[in-house]
Amino acid sequence: MKDYRTLALKELLAERVTSLLILLAVILSTMMTAVIGQSAGVLSAMRQQQAIALGGDRYATFVQMDKARLSALQEDDRLSFVGTYVMLGTAELNPSLTLGINEYHEDVAAVYPSLSRVKEGRLPKAPMEIALPEDVLQSLGFEGGLGDNLSLSLSKSLRHGLEISSYDYQAGFVLVGILESSYLNYTGGSVSGIAGQGTAEALLPESYFYYNVDIRTSDKGGFQDTMDDLIEGLSVHELDTMYNVLYLEALGIRYDVDKADTELSGQGFSFMLASGILVGALLLLAAGLVIYNILKIAVSRRIGQYGVLRAIGGEKGQLYFLVTFQVLLLCAAGIPVGLLLGVLSSKGILTAATGLLSPEIFMVRDAGELGRLIAENSSGKGSFLLASAAITLLFALAAAVPAARYAAGVSPTAAMAGRRTKIRRRMRKTKKIHCFEAYYARLNLRRSPGRTVVTILSLVMSITVFIALQGFTSLLDVSASMPEHLGDYSVVNMQGGISPAELADLKENGQVSDVAAQQFSLYELDAQNRPEGIETDIVLGMGETFQIFGFNDCWMDYEFDGKLTPEQMERLKSGEGCVIRNPIPMQVEGVETGTTYIEEGSTVHIEGKTLPVLLSTGGYDGYFSVGNGGFINGVQVLVSDRLYPQLTGAAAYAELRPVLQPDADRAAFDEMLDAFCGRIPGCTAISYEQADRQMAESFEQIRLLAWGLILFVGLIGLLNIINTVYTNIHTRIAEIGMQRAIGMDMRSLYKVFLWEGAYIGIIAAVIGGIAGYVCIIFIEAAGTDVLRLTVVPVASVAGAALSAIAACLAATCVPLGKIGRMSIVDSIETVE
């Protein structure tokens, strides 16, 4: 007698359609996990590449380090990379833009790729050689070429960001390289140039010669502990530590948000990881439901056969094995095929997506570097493929368990006697049936509620995944963490200012939706530490200044939205209060500065006005400045532009930030703005358009790759829908034959099943849309770290719903066409 295990293979061969459908589900599931695994590696690498382009290939930077501290860092085995550079100083290009010259001691192209792309010439190597971006040379009015001399007026401060003590000097350089313009840091008010090694030693006095040290830690998990130990052990001032938050977020490295001095919470990665797990689980559940549905139907149809096996001595464990072994056989055939197709598909997605755009958009130097980056992260890595196979096998077996338990628990007597269906007739009112096919379709759906629910759930999972994946792409954008800027332009005049009449004229321009404006006055202290030229009861500390800013309503709304209550905002705008920004406590050569502190809720007296302090900030919170200038340490008083003239006697504005209409003609506005600045002496303007464009292009790479993945996964979801609906119809061949035998024509038959498909699609679209929206809420929380209701993604929900309904209708038509060509007798007698 042959082994009973051979019965599993015979059942697979006997019921070829059912076996083929399960095999297809296994292949599609494996393809999904393989494609996601392969694409996830590339998306992660691209996200990290974007972060490197924006902030450099470094985890953190220690500034103002001497040789002893540098040696200690270089010898620390907890650091995998220690790179140094010396800042020669800064030069003001205009009130909104500053040029910083750095001398790098490592391969600058490897650490800061976006700052070192050479357009002409080469990078500096020898002392007094320099390379500058093309836009910087234009701003300097330099008309020479490579090899010509270039003179710069530089200033170097002992404390970055604080104007306390500086060394000013003039230096001559030889231009050896013209770099590609990089506008990414325009919103921060800075651009960078590169000097050859040995330049700093030739130009800077010993007291101003210090190192900036870029580091990466060997242990990513212990990054913050290593940083804390280094800061304490080397006595590093908190102002002298800069975290590369963008790169840390991209790598998922934990860091202390307070010490990093950032508004990001550092929890985004955990939300992102949770969102990724959620999307992956939904994908596998969708595939698992397809396998479960098909297998449950197949087992139900063979229940009499299992009853005979039990009657002749078959044990429960043997029946359990028969069902499970069938799935194992199909997985053994389907998983290798799915892995191969998944690897080929992921490469096709990547090739198609990256072939659409220039390599420059991908923040790499050339197409070869882009190809290497993709190849390194999209090759058939064994870990990804092994995980894909294991996950698919696990979910396939989990989907087979209910059917196996059902087969093993069957009663021999009940199974051999056949299924007895109890018909329950409820008291129903007689009513007119307007569409018989739709009414009959609803009866069919209620007749087998279990099968209907599983079919709907399969569609719900696919719709949910499609919607969630579209929201998931926003988490991959590192540039979204970059500081925002107010307005599309910055117009600065620190000489005579810009009159209110000029501001009013600019607001009237048809291209402009609004203009944010601010005023500024700086007062130095006398011998008694009181501001000169203005009356106030505020007593300031040594080395501080007194500053008054005036904001118009547009600037106030941008700056204080969420920081002040509506009542406080109204008082501030009407000139009945102020906001105080306290100085930063510092010690310079043993002398403490920045000691003044004005508390929130107190009052200050300025020029005879008594002003309540509505908000008080200090420490390393944001500061007020004109253009993108650094923070001048002192007490900053912010009032409304309605009150500012009464306190200072001046009404002119120091800076305007025009906000353009969405459909504005930028070229026409640029011409108008040039004329505007030309007629007002001292006016300069910079546009944030190029910075916004580069920022958007830095994410274009990820968006394209992610959409390739989304569309592919959506296609697999549609195939799973077709698979499920096809199974439901194909298992009802005998029923269809009986309906045709009693007189139903093919047109009515088609309508019945089309109505069933439409009902299933509509119900699944509603539930899937709601579930997808819930996923979007959690995904949005990954970017904002706030769990709250968000805008309903109508386009995504509608697209997924229409696709699901169309797939249901298509899946209904395909098997009906074949069944309709069968004879009535064959339809009634067919087994498979």
Short mmCIF file of C-alpha atoms in Angstrom, two decimals, residues 388-822:
data_model
loop_
_atom_site.label_atom_id
_atom_site.label_comp_id
_atom_site.label_asym_id
_atom_site.label_seq_id
_atom_site.Cartn_x
_atom_site.Cartn_y
_atom_site.Cartn_z
CA SER A 388 11.22 37.12 2.05
CA ALA A 389 11.01 33.35 1.64
CA ALA A 390 10.63 32.77 5.39
CA ILE A 391 7.91 35.41 5.78
CA THR A 392 5.92 34.11 2.80
CA LEU A 393 6.19 30.52 4.05
CA LEU A 394 5.14 31.55 7.55
CA PHE A 395 2.06 33.45 6.36
CA ALA A 396 1.10 30.70 3.91
CA LEU A 397 1.22 28.08 6.67
CA ALA A 398 -0.69 30.40 9.00
CA ALA A 399 -3.37 30.79 6.31
CA ALA A 400 -3.55 27.00 5.93
CA VAL A 401 -4.01 26.31 9.65
CA PRO A 402 -7.78 27.10 9.85
CA ALA A 403 -8.54 24.90 6.84
CA ALA A 404 -6.33 22.11 8.19
CA ARG A 405 -8.01 22.26 11.59
CA TYR A 406 -11.40 22.20 9.90
CA ALA A 407 -10.44 19.08 7.89
CA ALA A 408 -8.92 17.34 10.90
CA GLY A 409 -11.94 18.00 13.08
CA VAL A 410 -14.55 16.66 10.67
CA SER A 411 -16.93 13.97 11.93
CA PRO A 412 -16.88 10.82 9.69
CA THR A 413 -20.65 10.32 9.98
CA ALA A 414 -21.56 13.93 9.29
CA ALA A 415 -19.10 14.22 6.42
CA MET A 416 -20.23 11.02 4.67
CA ALA A 417 -23.88 11.88 5.18
CA GLY A 418 -23.39 15.11 3.28
CA ARG A 419 -23.98 18.71 4.31
CA ARG A 420 -27.39 19.53 5.61
CA THR A 421 -28.26 23.13 5.19
CA LYS A 422 -30.84 24.60 7.51
CA ILE A 423 -32.97 27.20 5.84
CA ARG A 424 -34.23 29.91 8.14
CA ARG A 425 -37.05 31.97 6.79
CA ARG A 426 -37.64 35.25 8.51
CA MET A 427 -40.81 37.24 8.49
CA ARG A 428 -40.34 39.73 5.71
CA LYS A 429 -42.62 42.27 4.18
CA THR A 430 -43.50 41.82 0.56
CA LYS A 431 -41.95 44.55 -1.54
CA LYS A 432 -41.28 45.19 -5.17
CA ILE A 433 -37.96 44.01 -6.60
CA HIS A 434 -36.73 46.79 -8.90
CA CYS A 435 -33.67 44.93 -10.21
CA PHE A 436 -33.78 41.14 -9.89
CA GLU A 437 -30.08 40.67 -10.65
CA ALA A 438 -29.01 43.12 -7.93
CA TYR A 439 -31.47 41.56 -5.46
CA TYR A 440 -30.23 38.05 -6.28
CA ALA A 441 -26.60 39.22 -5.93
CA ARG A 442 -27.34 40.50 -2.40
CA LEU A 443 -28.94 37.18 -1.52
CA ASN A 444 -25.87 35.32 -2.78
CA LEU A 445 -23.55 37.49 -0.66
CA ARG A 446 -25.63 36.82 2.46
CA ARG A 447 -25.94 33.12 1.65
CA SER A 448 -22.23 32.50 2.35
CA PRO A 449 -21.26 35.27 4.77
CA GLY A 450 -17.92 33.70 5.69
CA ARG A 451 -16.70 33.59 2.12
CA THR A 452 -18.03 37.10 1.47
CA VAL A 453 -16.26 38.51 4.52
CA VAL A 454 -12.93 36.95 3.54
CA THR A 455 -13.24 38.25 -0.01
CA ILE A 456 -14.04 41.75 1.22
CA LEU A 457 -11.15 41.63 3.71
CA SER A 458 -8.76 40.70 0.90
CA LEU A 459 -9.82 43.80 -0.98
CA VAL A 460 -9.76 45.96 2.16
CA MET A 461 -6.13 45.00 2.84
CA SER A 462 -5.06 45.83 -0.70
CA ILE A 463 -6.85 49.21 -0.67
CA THR A 464 -5.45 50.06 2.76
CA VAL A 465 -1.92 49.21 1.68
CA PHE A 466 -2.20 51.31 -1.49
CA ILE A 467 -3.39 54.37 0.45
CA ALA A 468 -0.90 53.89 3.30
CA LEU A 469 2.09 53.51 0.97
CA GLN A 470 1.35 56.85 -0.69
CA GLY A 471 1.44 58.57 2.70
CA PHE A 472 4.52 56.56 3.66
CA THR A 473 6.66 58.26 0.99
CA SER A 474 6.49 61.55 2.90
CA LEU A 475 8.50 59.97 5.73
CA LEU A 476 11.39 59.33 3.37
CA ASP A 477 11.92 63.03 2.62
CA VAL A 478 14.87 64.19 4.70
CA SER A 479 14.58 67.73 3.32
CA ALA A 480 11.22 68.07 5.06
CA SER A 481 13.19 68.43 8.30
CA MET A 482 15.08 71.46 6.98
CA PRO A 483 14.09 74.80 8.52
CA GLU A 484 11.29 76.58 6.69
CA HIS A 485 11.64 80.09 5.38
CA LEU A 486 9.11 82.90 5.31
CA GLY A 487 8.27 84.24 1.87
CA ASP A 488 9.74 83.67 -1.58
CA TYR A 489 12.28 86.52 -1.43
CA SER A 490 14.24 88.47 1.14
CA VAL A 491 14.64 92.21 0.50
CA VAL A 492 16.99 93.89 2.99
CA ASN A 493 18.01 97.52 3.47
CA MET A 494 20.14 98.25 6.54
CA GLN A 495 21.07 101.79 5.43
CA GLY A 496 18.02 104.02 5.08
CA GLY A 497 15.41 101.27 5.28
CA ILE A 498 12.27 100.80 3.18
CA SER A 499 9.42 103.24 3.71
CA PRO A 500 5.84 102.18 4.56
CA ALA A 501 4.74 103.65 1.22
CA GLU A 502 7.10 101.32 -0.65
CA LEU A 503 5.78 98.41 1.39
CA ALA A 504 2.21 99.37 0.47
CA ASP A 505 3.13 99.58 -3.23
CA LEU A 506 4.70 96.10 -3.10
CA LYS A 507 1.56 94.69 -1.47
CA GLU A 508 -0.54 96.12 -4.31
CA ASN A 509 1.45 94.18 -6.89
CA GLY A 510 -0.78 91.59 -8.57
CA GLN A 511 1.87 88.87 -8.28
CA VAL A 512 2.03 89.22 -4.48
CA SER A 513 -0.39 87.61 -2.02
CA ASP A 514 1.17 89.19 1.09
CA VAL A 515 4.37 90.78 2.38
CA ALA A 516 5.96 90.05 5.77
CA ALA A 517 7.92 93.04 7.08
CA GLN A 518 10.15 93.79 10.05
CA GLN A 519 11.86 96.84 11.53
CA PHE A 520 15.07 96.90 13.55
CA SER A 521 16.99 99.23 15.84
CA LEU A 522 20.23 98.40 17.71
CA TYR A 523 21.38 100.36 20.76
CA GLU A 524 24.84 100.08 22.30
CA LEU A 525 25.35 100.48 26.07
CA ASP A 526 26.88 103.38 27.94
CA ALA A 527 29.21 103.14 30.94
CA GLN A 528 26.25 102.37 33.23
CA ASN A 529 25.10 99.51 30.97
CA ARG A 530 22.06 101.45 29.77
CA PRO A 531 21.09 101.72 26.08
CA GLU A 532 22.18 104.94 24.43
CA GLY A 533 19.49 106.88 22.59
CA ILE A 534 16.42 105.30 24.16
CA GLU A 535 14.81 105.46 27.60
CA THR A 536 14.12 102.17 29.40
CA ASP A 537 14.15 100.72 32.91
CA ILE A 538 15.96 97.59 31.70
CA VAL A 539 19.48 97.32 33.14
CA LEU A 540 21.66 95.18 30.88
CA GLY A 541 24.80 93.18 31.57
CA MET A 542 28.32 93.79 30.33
CA GLY A 543 28.90 93.11 26.65
CA GLU A 544 25.19 93.07 25.81
CA THR A 545 23.15 95.18 23.41
CA PHE A 546 19.55 96.43 23.37
CA GLN A 547 17.51 95.68 20.26
CA ILE A 548 13.95 96.52 19.24
CA PHE A 549 12.20 94.66 16.40
CA GLY A 550 8.88 95.59 14.85
CA PHE A 551 6.87 92.90 13.03
CA ASN A 552 3.82 93.42 10.87
CA ASP A 553 0.82 91.09 11.21
CA CYS A 554 2.01 88.67 8.50
CA TRP A 555 5.39 88.14 10.16
CA MET A 556 3.80 87.81 13.62
CA ASP A 557 1.40 85.12 12.42
CA TYR A 558 4.33 83.13 11.03
CA GLU A 559 6.59 83.58 14.05
CA PHE A 560 4.15 83.11 16.93
CA ASP A 561 1.43 80.80 15.63
CA GLY A 562 0.92 78.26 18.41
CA LYS A 563 3.26 80.08 20.82
CA LEU A 564 0.75 82.74 21.90
CA THR A 565 -2.94 82.46 22.69
CA PRO A 566 -5.37 84.32 20.40
CA GLU A 567 -5.87 86.92 23.14
CA GLN A 568 -2.11 87.42 23.55
CA MET A 569 -1.65 87.64 19.78
CA GLU A 570 -4.30 90.33 19.57
CA ARG A 571 -2.64 92.34 22.33
CA LEU A 572 0.76 92.02 20.65
CA LYS A 573 -0.60 93.15 17.28
CA SER A 574 -2.42 96.11 18.81
CA GLY A 575 0.74 97.32 20.58
CA GLU A 576 -0.37 96.42 24.11
CA GLY A 577 2.45 93.97 24.86
CA CYS A 578 5.83 92.67 23.78
CA VAL A 579 7.93 89.52 23.40
CA ILE A 580 11.38 89.33 25.01
CA ARG A 581 14.32 87.27 23.78
CA ASN A 582 16.91 87.17 26.58
CA PRO A 583 20.69 87.07 25.94
CA ILE A 584 22.74 83.89 26.15
CA PRO A 585 24.97 83.66 29.26
CA MET A 586 28.61 83.49 28.19
CA GLN A 587 32.08 83.68 29.70
CA VAL A 588 34.80 85.38 27.70
CA GLU A 589 38.27 85.49 29.29
CA GLY A 590 36.76 84.99 32.73
CA VAL A 591 34.18 87.78 32.30
CA GLU A 592 30.53 86.68 32.34
CA THR A 593 28.18 88.28 29.81
CA GLY A 594 24.55 87.79 28.94
CA THR A 595 23.33 87.99 32.53
CA THR A 596 20.05 89.86 31.94
CA TYR A 597 16.86 87.83 32.22
CA ILE A 598 13.34 89.28 31.92
CA GLU A 599 10.56 86.92 32.98
CA GLU A 600 7.29 86.27 31.22
CA GLY A 601 4.42 88.06 32.95
CA SER A 602 6.57 90.99 34.11
CA THR A 603 6.45 94.49 32.65
CA VAL A 604 9.08 96.68 30.96
CA HIS A 605 9.13 100.43 30.45
CA ILE A 606 10.38 101.83 27.13
CA GLU A 607 10.03 105.49 26.12
CA GLY A 608 7.26 106.06 28.64
CA LYS A 609 5.29 102.96 27.55
CA THR A 610 4.56 100.20 30.04
CA LEU A 611 4.48 96.87 28.20
CA PRO A 612 3.54 93.50 29.67
CA VAL A 613 5.87 90.66 28.61
CA LEU A 614 3.57 88.18 26.82
CA LEU A 615 6.34 85.69 26.03
CA SER A 616 9.92 85.34 27.21
CA THR A 617 12.49 83.06 25.60
CA GLY A 618 16.12 82.35 26.41
CA GLY A 619 18.88 79.80 26.15
CA TYR A 620 19.16 78.45 22.63
CA ASP A 621 15.64 79.14 21.40
CA GLY A 622 15.24 80.97 18.12
CA TYR A 623 16.44 84.55 17.85
CA PHE A 624 15.36 87.56 15.80
CA SER A 625 17.60 88.88 13.03
CA VAL A 626 17.48 90.90 9.84
CA GLY A 627 18.08 88.84 6.74
CA ASN A 628 20.03 85.76 7.75
CA GLY A 629 22.42 87.59 10.05
CA GLY A 630 23.72 85.89 13.16
CA PHE A 631 22.47 86.54 16.67
CA ILE A 632 23.85 89.70 18.29
CA ASN A 633 23.93 88.85 21.98
CA GLY A 634 21.65 91.10 23.99
CA VAL A 635 18.05 91.79 24.97
CA GLN A 636 15.69 91.66 21.99
CA VAL A 637 12.29 93.33 22.37
CA LEU A 638 9.66 92.43 19.78
CA VAL A 639 6.65 94.72 19.31
CA SER A 640 4.07 95.44 16.62
CA ASP A 641 5.02 97.72 13.75
CA ARG A 642 2.16 99.93 14.97
CA LEU A 643 4.04 100.55 18.23
CA TYR A 644 7.60 100.49 16.88
CA PRO A 645 7.64 104.13 15.57
CA GLN A 646 6.46 105.42 18.97
CA LEU A 647 9.37 103.67 20.72
CA THR A 648 12.17 104.37 18.24
CA GLY A 649 11.01 107.41 16.28
CA ALA A 650 11.62 105.49 13.00
CA ALA A 651 9.06 103.94 10.65
CA ALA A 652 11.25 102.41 7.94
CA TYR A 653 11.43 98.64 7.47
CA ALA A 654 14.75 96.78 7.47
CA GLU A 655 13.51 93.65 5.67
CA LEU A 656 10.57 92.59 3.49
CA ARG A 657 9.59 89.02 2.64
CA PRO A 658 7.20 88.97 -0.36
CA VAL A 659 4.94 85.91 -0.64
CA LEU A 660 3.95 85.32 -4.27
CA GLN A 661 0.64 84.09 -5.64
CA PRO A 662 0.65 80.38 -6.63
CA ASP A 663 0.32 81.31 -10.33
CA ALA A 664 2.73 84.25 -10.21
CA ASP A 665 5.03 85.00 -13.14
CA ARG A 666 8.42 84.87 -11.41
CA ALA A 667 10.30 86.31 -14.35
CA ALA A 668 8.07 89.39 -14.42
CA PHE A 669 8.27 89.77 -10.66
CA ASP A 670 12.08 89.47 -10.73
CA GLU A 671 12.23 92.39 -13.17
CA MET A 672 9.91 94.42 -10.98
CA LEU A 673 11.96 93.58 -7.87
CA ASP A 674 15.19 94.62 -9.59
CA ALA A 675 13.61 97.96 -10.38
CA PHE A 676 12.31 98.19 -6.80
CA CYS A 677 15.79 97.66 -5.34
CA GLY A 678 17.32 99.96 -7.94
CA ARG A 679 15.33 103.01 -6.89
CA ILE A 680 15.95 102.50 -3.14
CA PRO A 681 19.63 103.00 -2.21
CA GLY A 682 21.11 100.15 -0.16
CA CYS A 683 18.46 97.53 -1.10
CA THR A 684 19.55 93.96 -1.86
CA ALA A 685 17.38 90.94 -2.60
CA ILE A 686 17.83 87.19 -2.79
CA SER A 687 15.38 84.63 -4.16
CA TYR A 688 14.60 81.35 -2.40
CA GLU A 689 13.34 79.81 -5.64
CA GLN A 690 16.58 77.98 -6.44
CA ALA A 691 16.85 76.70 -2.86
CA ASP A 692 13.27 75.41 -2.97
CA ARG A 693 13.89 73.81 -6.36
CA GLN A 694 17.03 71.98 -5.23
CA MET A 695 15.28 70.88 -2.07
CA ALA A 696 12.37 69.48 -4.08
CA GLU A 697 14.72 67.76 -6.54
CA SER A 698 16.62 66.17 -3.68
CA PHE A 699 13.43 64.24 -2.87
CA GLU A 700 12.51 63.53 -6.50
CA GLN A 701 14.75 60.44 -6.51
CA ILE A 702 12.97 58.91 -3.53
CA ARG A 703 9.50 59.85 -4.75
CA LEU A 704 10.03 58.17 -8.12
CA LEU A 705 11.43 54.99 -6.62
CA ALA A 706 8.68 54.89 -4.00
CA TRP A 707 5.98 55.37 -6.64
CA GLY A 708 7.46 52.56 -8.66
CA LEU A 709 7.14 50.38 -5.58
CA ILE A 710 3.61 51.65 -4.84
CA LEU A 711 2.34 50.96 -8.35
CA PHE A 712 3.93 47.51 -8.39
CA VAL A 713 2.46 46.59 -5.02
CA GLY A 714 -0.86 48.00 -6.19
CA LEU A 715 -0.68 45.75 -9.25
CA ILE A 716 -0.03 42.73 -7.05
CA GLY A 717 -2.98 43.77 -4.89
CA LEU A 718 -5.20 43.88 -7.97
CA LEU A 719 -3.99 40.43 -9.02
CA ASN A 720 -4.83 39.14 -5.57
CA ILE A 721 -8.31 40.65 -5.89
CA ILE A 722 -8.77 38.94 -9.26
CA ASN A 723 -7.46 35.72 -7.74
CA THR A 724 -9.98 35.82 -4.89
CA VAL A 725 -13.02 36.72 -7.01
CA TYR A 726 -12.02 34.16 -9.66
CA THR A 727 -11.92 31.47 -6.99
CA ASN A 728 -15.36 32.39 -5.66
CA ILE A 729 -16.90 32.19 -9.12
CA HIS A 730 -15.03 29.10 -10.32
CA THR A 731 -16.17 27.08 -7.32
CA ARG A 732 -19.80 27.82 -8.26
CA ILE A 733 -19.73 26.24 -11.73
CA ALA A 734 -22.34 23.66 -10.81
CA GLU A 735 -24.59 26.36 -9.39
CA ILE A 736 -24.23 28.41 -12.56
CA GLY A 737 -25.13 25.36 -14.65
CA MET A 738 -28.27 24.82 -12.54
CA GLN A 739 -29.30 28.47 -12.96
CA ARG A 740 -28.91 28.21 -16.72
CA ALA A 741 -30.85 24.88 -16.71
CA ILE A 742 -33.89 26.51 -15.10
CA GLY A 743 -33.96 29.30 -17.68
CA MET A 744 -31.59 32.12 -16.69
CA ASP A 745 -30.00 33.63 -19.77
CA MET A 746 -26.35 34.59 -19.94
CA ARG A 747 -27.12 38.31 -19.81
CA SER A 748 -28.91 38.00 -16.46
CA LEU A 749 -26.22 35.63 -15.21
CA TYR A 750 -23.53 38.18 -16.05
CA LYS A 751 -25.49 40.93 -14.31
CA VAL A 752 -25.84 38.88 -11.12
CA PHE A 753 -22.13 38.30 -10.80
CA LEU A 754 -21.25 41.83 -11.88
CA TRP A 755 -23.53 43.16 -9.16
CA GLU A 756 -21.79 40.85 -6.67
CA GLY A 757 -18.41 42.21 -7.77
CA ALA A 758 -19.66 45.79 -7.55
CA TYR A 759 -21.10 45.29 -4.06
CA ILE A 760 -17.90 43.64 -2.82
CA GLY A 761 -15.79 46.43 -4.36
CA ILE A 762 -17.92 49.25 -2.92
CA ILE A 763 -18.02 47.78 0.59
CA ALA A 764 -14.28 47.08 0.52
CA ALA A 765 -13.58 50.59 -0.81
CA VAL A 766 -15.46 52.19 2.09
CA ILE A 767 -13.81 50.04 4.77
CA GLY A 768 -10.39 50.18 3.08
CA GLY A 769 -10.63 53.95 2.70
CA ILE A 770 -11.32 54.36 6.41
CA ALA A 771 -8.54 51.92 7.35
CA GLY A 772 -6.15 53.64 4.95
CA TYR A 773 -6.99 57.02 6.49
CA VAL A 774 -6.22 55.64 9.95
CA CYS A 775 -2.85 54.44 8.64
CA ILE A 776 -2.23 57.90 7.16
CA ILE A 777 -2.86 59.44 10.60
CA PHE A 778 -0.17 57.24 12.14
CA ILE A 779 2.17 57.88 9.21
CA GLU A 780 1.68 61.65 9.52
CA ALA A 781 2.54 61.29 13.21
CA ALA A 782 5.94 59.97 12.11
CA GLY A 783 6.69 63.28 10.47
CA THR A 784 5.12 65.60 13.06
CA ASP A 785 5.41 63.44 16.20
CA VAL A 786 1.84 64.51 16.97
CA LEU A 787 -1.03 62.05 16.73
CA ARG A 788 -3.93 64.04 15.29
CA LEU A 789 -6.55 64.00 12.53
CA THR A 790 -5.18 64.99 9.16
CA VAL A 791 -6.60 65.88 5.76
CA VAL A 792 -8.42 63.00 4.13
CA PRO A 793 -6.39 61.82 1.07
CA VAL A 794 -9.37 61.98 -1.28
CA ALA A 795 -7.38 61.31 -4.45
CA SER A 796 -5.65 58.25 -3.00
CA VAL A 797 -8.87 56.82 -1.56
CA ALA A 798 -10.82 57.43 -4.77
CA GLY A 799 -8.08 55.94 -6.94
CA ALA A 800 -7.77 52.83 -4.78
CA ALA A 801 -11.56 52.41 -4.58
CA LEU A 802 -12.09 52.73 -8.33
CA SER A 803 -9.21 50.36 -9.03
CA ALA A 804 -10.63 47.78 -6.62
CA ILE A 805 -14.13 47.98 -8.11
CA ALA A 806 -12.73 47.76 -11.64
CA ALA A 807 -10.63 44.75 -10.61
CA CYS A 808 -13.68 43.03 -9.14
CA LEU A 809 -15.67 43.55 -12.33
CA ALA A 810 -12.75 42.38 -14.47
CA ALA A 811 -12.24 39.32 -12.26
CA THR A 812 -15.93 38.53 -12.64
CA CYS A 813 -15.94 38.73 -16.42
CA VAL A 814 -12.88 36.54 -17.02
CA PRO A 815 -14.15 33.24 -15.51
CA LEU A 816 -17.77 33.87 -16.59
CA GLY A 817 -16.69 34.06 -20.22
CA LYS A 818 -15.15 30.59 -20.00
CA ILE A 819 -17.99 29.12 -17.95
CA GLY A 820 -20.61 30.60 -20.28
CA ARG A 821 -19.13 28.62 -23.18
CA MET A 822 -19.55 25.33 -21.29
#
